[in-house]
Amino acid sequence: MTKEKILKAAINQYSLHNYHGATMKKIADEVNIKPASIYFFYKNKEELFLAAFKWILESHFTYIQNIMGEVIEQPILKIYQTIIRKTVAYHSERQNETNAYISLVNSPPAEIKPFLHHHMQHFDSWMEQTLTEQMQKKYPDISEEKIIKITKQFLIIMDGIFWEINLYEKEELERQIEYAINIIECLLREEVK
Amino acid sequence: MTKEKILKAAINQYSLHNYHGATMKKIADEVNIKPASIYFFYKNKEELFLAAFKWILESHFTYIQNIMGEVIEQPILKIYQTIIRKTVAYHSERQNETNAYISLVNSPPAEIKPFLHHHMQHFDSWMEQTLTEQMQKKYPDISEEKIIKITKQFLIIMDGIFWEINLYEKEELERQIEYAINIIECLLREEVK
Amino acid sequence: MTKEKILKAAINQYSLHNYHGATMKKIADEVNIKPASIYFFYKNKEELFLAAFKWILESHFTYIQNIMGEVIEQPILKIYQTIIRKTVAYHSERQNETNAYISLVNSPPAEIKPFLHHHMQHFDSWMEQTLTEQMQKKYPDISEEKIIKITKQFLIIMDGIFWEINLYEKEELERQIEYAINIIECLLREEVK
Amino acid sequence: MTKEKILKAAINQYSLHNYHGATMKKIADEVNIKPASIYFFYKNKEELFLAAFKWILESHFTYIQNIMGEVIEQPILKIYQTIIRKTVAYHSERQNETNAYISLVNSPPAEIKPFLHHHMQHFDSWMEQTLTEQMQKKYPDISEEKIIKITKQFLIIMDGIFWEINLYEKEELERQIEYAINIIECLLREEVK
DNA sequence: GATGAATGAGCATTCATTCAT
DNA sequence: GATGAATGAATGCTCATTCAT
């Protein structure tokens, strides 16, 4: 119970102030305990943040997996649309986790780099594989090469939108999402014919 | 001379450890001076980093402006291609500046936020305006609406590639760039007729 | 316990070196703790010194109030005599507090000025009022104007003696006190008739 | 020229911030030179302030001597009156020097203590001697004992007023001065009869 | 489980001082 | 005479961590 609250507070503090700015005191304050008490649950700051980062990455992963599970039977464009929209929705609603995630990915504390790298690779290949699998099932005529291409292109667009989550205001972001979906439509129209 | 070296060291440290983790000591060590000496050139840490950020943003801006100047007369696809390729090249060669830039954009120290926001807006609107202008000149028949759309879509792709600079190894990044250019081709083919 | 010791050490250091010269290190050394530990009890240097000053002023105030309470029923000359003698005794025995008090009054750190001013005013008006009240009770025939005058004159003499506490050796100070009391006798003789 | 300006600036800074708060930088700024330049004229901070303190003490001494010279032929009450009034005027017009003087006297930097003590003694005995001499000349019938007593009492009152220079606003100070003169009148009336 | 008290290490910053120019 | 550049030492303060209770 308390342990979990500490974890959440750590994430929040990390998202607000980065690793170096997220102090044990601030975390403790957020949970309404004293800094010394954190050490009953976590060996030290590094361990706490390792746990926090794992939690962020895993819950993000799980969430996307769930979405994927829900839409997997739908037509391919619908899948793409849903992933983009839900991902944005997820991250817009959890700005602090997203912030933490972004700075984590971009400038990870040295201790975490190997773990992070492994996770990213895992996530990416899972996403790629799942998407290509579905396309192959739905469009058995299209060459594997083309399918991989379209999947990778989708990832570029996803990444572009992801980067923009933090930069644009809500309305403008909506518009960008529409534009992004238009791109995918365009790609599919051409490739799938 | 020393002042410049301090600036560069600050950028490097910021890229490695974020604002809070980049200490005056680390910067001084990199320049082979004592921390106290930094204060002869910069009033305090904040001022030093403001100077560093300005330098990054301005040199990035100048660089893109130059590229734009060089390719502006070329066909529109060529323009897009060149911007993507050169931007990636620029940032790949200056990983530390880019890292600094990315963490700056994603989790700016509160003191810098207003300045940063102003700059981003300026850069974005300049890019959009320059690109739409060129398209209007080259395709006077296409509606303004469509031109804006394609420009914004280009920006999504740019952002996607930008985000991936840090994530992918060199070769894979090359491939992603090719895919990105393919997307633009696809979009142009359809919209421009 | 420790908190109190820190307070006393702060007063002592302040009396020795003024506000700026009294460093957290010197205070900590005096208490046999490390400077960082002070911050467990006091938020910062300013708060510590505010507490110290309050303590000095209040204990001085309380002391004088007690004296006044004890002699209030005595003849007026006796009251004046006792106040002077006991004040000097009090301050002679607590040279460091007195020194701190004096430099506080004469060159207060800007942060403390308002608090100090308020206290001084309070003390002064209390003293004046109490003394005039007693005189009015004991000499109902003397005009208020005259009573105020004699009270104010007493304060001048008090201030003179107070200033001299630090300047004269013990014996010479005794003699000055006698002279001061003689002045008051002279004033009373004339005014009271 | 510059040397003198530095001296004056040092006094001013000392009066504003005490010895520890009066930095070489602040002094240099006031003279519009760089801190390094001060060292051309003074060996170090201590020497500068020693010079400054000497200057304050001596000019104060000289001033009082001049006043004394001017009024020495006048009746004794007039002498007392003038000394009080002119001393207050002098110090009111040079609040910074006075402040410096007061904190100097009350909490002198350890290095200066012996010099200061010697000076104070010299000043006090000169004042006492001059005044008693004059009284003896003007009232040859009064016993030496009585004369010394009245002189010392005058010094108490002077000290009281001196202490109040910093505490009271202008108008209230005027009133206190009147009261002080009244005291002296009272003393003279009685002793001189 | 929780915390009061303490500390070592480190941080940004200031300051008196030096020295070559 | 004056200063730009540099620094050692110190200062107020923060922070992760420990440990007895």
PDB file of C-alpha atoms in Angstrom, chain A residues 14-21 99 101-103 105-108 117 120 124 128 145 148-150 152-164 166-169 172 175-183 185-190, chain B residues 14-22 26 99 101-103 105-107 117 120 124 128 145 148-150 152-164 166-169 172 175-183 185-187 189-190:
ATOM      1  CA  TYR A  14      10.534  12.293 -11.742  1.00  0.00           C
ATOM      2  CA  SER A  15       8.178  13.616 -14.373  1.00  0.00           C
ATOM      3  CA  LEU A  16       8.149  17.017 -12.741  1.00  0.00           C
ATOM      4  CA  HIS A  17      11.825  17.445 -11.983  1.00  0.00           C
ATOM      5  CA  ASN A  18      13.842  14.743 -13.753  1.00  0.00           C
ATOM      6  CA  TYR A  19      15.909  12.191 -11.958  1.00  0.00           C
ATOM      7  CA  HIS A  20      18.275  14.630 -10.300  1.00  0.00           C
ATOM      8  CA  GLY A  21      15.540  17.000  -9.264  1.00  0.00           C
ATOM      9  CA  ASN A  99       7.036  13.073 -19.309  1.00  0.00           C
ATOM     10  CA  TYR A 101       8.844   8.125 -20.067  1.00  0.00           C
ATOM     11  CA  ILE A 102      10.114  10.641 -22.612  1.00  0.00           C
ATOM     12  CA  SER A 103      13.002  11.916 -20.562  1.00  0.00           C
ATOM     13  CA  VAL A 105      13.996   7.291 -23.180  1.00  0.00           C
ATOM     14  CA  ASN A 106      15.964  10.307 -24.259  1.00  0.00           C
ATOM     15  CA  SER A 107      18.408  10.712 -21.450  1.00  0.00           C
ATOM     16  CA  PRO A 108      18.266   7.704 -19.205  1.00  0.00           C
ATOM     17  CA  HIS A 117      17.539  -0.669 -24.220  1.00  0.00           C
ATOM     18  CA  MET A 120      12.676  -0.816 -26.107  1.00  0.00           C
ATOM     19  CA  ASP A 124       9.534  -2.487 -30.923  1.00  0.00           C
ATOM     20  CA  GLU A 128       6.378  -4.805 -35.580  1.00  0.00           C
ATOM     21  CA  GLU A 145       8.853  -6.548 -47.865  1.00  0.00           C
ATOM     22  CA  ILE A 148       7.455  -4.459 -43.255  1.00  0.00           C
ATOM     23  CA  LYS A 149       7.867  -1.175 -45.026  1.00  0.00           C
ATOM     24  CA  ILE A 150       4.391  -0.024 -44.200  1.00  0.00           C
ATOM     25  CA  LYS A 152       7.982   0.828 -40.177  1.00  0.00           C
ATOM     26  CA  GLN A 153       6.409   3.832 -41.791  1.00  0.00           C
ATOM     27  CA  PHE A 154       3.590   3.620 -39.341  1.00  0.00           C
ATOM     28  CA  LEU A 155       6.108   3.635 -36.532  1.00  0.00           C
ATOM     29  CA  ILE A 156       7.680   6.808 -37.883  1.00  0.00           C
ATOM     30  CA  ILE A 157       4.319   8.479 -37.842  1.00  0.00           C
ATOM     31  CA  MET A 158       3.573   7.154 -34.361  1.00  0.00           C
ATOM     32  CA  ASP A 159       6.877   8.509 -33.130  1.00  0.00           C
ATOM     33  CA  GLY A 160       6.169  11.871 -34.741  1.00  0.00           C
ATOM     34  CA  ILE A 161       2.831  12.113 -32.999  1.00  0.00           C
ATOM     35  CA  PHE A 162       4.325  10.893 -29.768  1.00  0.00           C
ATOM     36  CA  TRP A 163       6.929  13.641 -29.858  1.00  0.00           C
ATOM     37  CA  GLU A 164       4.215  16.193 -30.486  1.00  0.00           C
ATOM     38  CA  ASN A 166       4.160  17.449 -25.312  1.00  0.00           C
ATOM     39  CA  LEU A 167       4.561  20.256 -27.782  1.00  0.00           C
ATOM     40  CA  TYR A 168       1.070  20.986 -29.000  1.00  0.00           C
ATOM     41  CA  GLU A 169      -2.057  22.137 -27.274  1.00  0.00           C
ATOM     42  CA  GLU A 172      -3.820  21.319 -32.494  1.00  0.00           C
ATOM     43  CA  ARG A 175      -5.621  18.062 -35.936  1.00  0.00           C
ATOM     44  CA  GLN A 176      -2.179  16.547 -36.176  1.00  0.00           C
ATOM     45  CA  ILE A 177      -3.678  13.158 -35.359  1.00  0.00           C
ATOM     46  CA  GLU A 178      -6.128  13.547 -38.204  1.00  0.00           C
ATOM     47  CA  TYR A 179      -3.304  14.438 -40.542  1.00  0.00           C
ATOM     48  CA  ALA A 180      -1.365  11.426 -39.333  1.00  0.00           C
ATOM     49  CA  ILE A 181      -4.272   9.128 -40.036  1.00  0.00           C
ATOM     50  CA  ASN A 182      -4.577  10.660 -43.480  1.00  0.00           C
ATOM     51  CA  ILE A 183      -0.980   9.734 -44.117  1.00  0.00           C
ATOM     52  CA  GLU A 185      -4.728   6.085 -45.400  1.00  0.00           C
ATOM     53  CA  CYS A 186      -2.623   7.380 -48.231  1.00  0.00           C
ATOM     54  CA  LEU A 187       0.014   4.719 -47.677  1.00  0.00           C
ATOM     55  CA  LEU A 188      -2.522   1.945 -47.471  1.00  0.00           C
ATOM     56  CA  ARG A 189      -4.414   3.145 -50.504  1.00  0.00           C
ATOM     57  CA  GLU A 190      -1.301   2.997 -52.540  1.00  0.00           C
TER      58      GLU A 190
ATOM     59  CA  TYR B  14      23.675  19.082 -19.955  1.00  0.00           C
ATOM     60  CA  SER B  15      23.339  16.485 -22.660  1.00  0.00           C
ATOM     61  CA  LEU B  16      24.850  13.880 -20.376  1.00  0.00           C
ATOM     62  CA  HIS B  17      23.088  14.633 -17.121  1.00  0.00           C
ATOM     63  CA  ASN B  18      20.216  17.044 -17.658  1.00  0.00           C
ATOM     64  CA  TYR B  19      20.110  20.472 -16.146  1.00  0.00           C
ATOM     65  CA  HIS B  20      20.119  19.367 -12.523  1.00  0.00           C
ATOM     66  CA  GLY B  21      22.819  16.791 -12.974  1.00  0.00           C
ATOM     67  CA  ALA B  22      25.148  19.100 -14.838  1.00  0.00           C
ATOM     68  CA  LYS B  26      31.807  18.917 -13.901  1.00  0.00           C
ATOM     69  CA  ASN B  99      20.624  15.322 -26.592  1.00  0.00           C
ATOM     70  CA  TYR B 101      18.143  19.963 -27.196  1.00  0.00           C
ATOM     71  CA  ILE B 102      15.844  16.999 -26.703  1.00  0.00           C
ATOM     72  CA  SER B 103      15.872  16.999 -22.953  1.00  0.00           C
ATOM     73  CA  VAL B 105      12.406  20.513 -25.205  1.00  0.00           C
ATOM     74  CA  ASN B 106      10.905  17.703 -23.180  1.00  0.00           C
ATOM     75  CA  SER B 107      11.628  18.800 -19.684  1.00  0.00           C
ATOM     76  CA  HIS B 117       8.384  28.281 -26.003  1.00  0.00           C
ATOM     77  CA  MET B 120       9.857  26.863 -30.805  1.00  0.00           C
ATOM     78  CA  ASP B 124       7.767  26.191 -36.371  1.00  0.00           C
ATOM     79  CA  GLU B 128       5.638  26.148 -42.110  1.00  0.00           C
ATOM     80  CA  GLU B 145      -5.820  23.998 -47.419  1.00  0.00           C
ATOM     81  CA  ILE B 148      -1.013  23.402 -45.284  1.00  0.00           C
ATOM     82  CA  LYS B 149      -2.064  19.826 -44.778  1.00  0.00           C
ATOM     83  CA  ILE B 150       0.910  18.439 -46.616  1.00  0.00           C
ATOM     84  CA  LYS B 152       1.945  19.681 -41.406  1.00  0.00           C
ATOM     85  CA  GLN B 153       2.182  16.085 -42.421  1.00  0.00           C
ATOM     86  CA  PHE B 154       5.776  16.630 -43.374  1.00  0.00           C
ATOM     87  CA  LEU B 155       6.394  18.024 -39.900  1.00  0.00           C
ATOM     88  CA  ILE B 156       4.949  14.887 -38.313  1.00  0.00           C
ATOM     89  CA  ILE B 157       7.337  12.770 -40.309  1.00  0.00           C
ATOM     90  CA  MET B 158      10.246  15.056 -39.469  1.00  0.00           C
ATOM     91  CA  ASP B 159       9.375  14.801 -35.792  1.00  0.00           C
ATOM     92  CA  GLY B 160       9.156  11.033 -36.050  1.00  0.00           C
ATOM     93  CA  ILE B 161      12.593  10.811 -37.597  1.00  0.00           C
ATOM     94  CA  PHE B 162      13.961  13.282 -35.103  1.00  0.00           C
ATOM     95  CA  TRP B 163      12.719  11.182 -32.226  1.00  0.00           C
ATOM     96  CA  GLU B 164      14.346   8.136 -33.767  1.00  0.00           C
ATOM     97  CA  ASN B 166      18.553   8.703 -30.581  1.00  0.00           C
ATOM     98  CA  LEU B 167      16.902   5.328 -30.668  1.00  0.00           C
ATOM     99  CA  TYR B 168      18.243   3.641 -33.731  1.00  0.00           C
ATOM    100  CA  GLU B 169      21.700   2.660 -34.808  1.00  0.00           C
ATOM    101  CA  GLU B 172      18.640   1.303 -39.259  1.00  0.00           C
ATOM    102  CA  ARG B 175      16.543   2.832 -43.650  1.00  0.00           C
ATOM    103  CA  GLN B 176      13.971   4.748 -41.642  1.00  0.00           C
ATOM    104  CA  ILE B 177      14.932   7.882 -43.516  1.00  0.00           C
ATOM    105  CA  GLU B 178      14.318   6.134 -46.800  1.00  0.00           C
ATOM    106  CA  TYR B 179      10.931   5.013 -45.584  1.00  0.00           C
ATOM    107  CA  ALA B 180      10.160   8.538 -44.474  1.00  0.00           C
ATOM    108  CA  ILE B 181      11.005   9.882 -47.886  1.00  0.00           C
ATOM    109  CA  ASN B 182       8.792   7.250 -49.414  1.00  0.00           C
ATOM    110  CA  ILE B 183       5.933   8.515 -47.322  1.00  0.00           C
ATOM    111  CA  GLU B 185       6.579  10.784 -52.155  1.00  0.00           C
ATOM    112  CA  CYS B 186       3.346   8.979 -51.575  1.00  0.00           C
ATOM    113  CA  LEU B 187       1.686  12.059 -50.188  1.00  0.00           C
ATOM    114  CA  ARG B 189       1.907  11.779 -55.656  1.00  0.00           C
ATOM    115  CA  GLU B 190      -1.613  11.765 -54.383  1.00  0.00           C
TER     116      GLU B 190
END
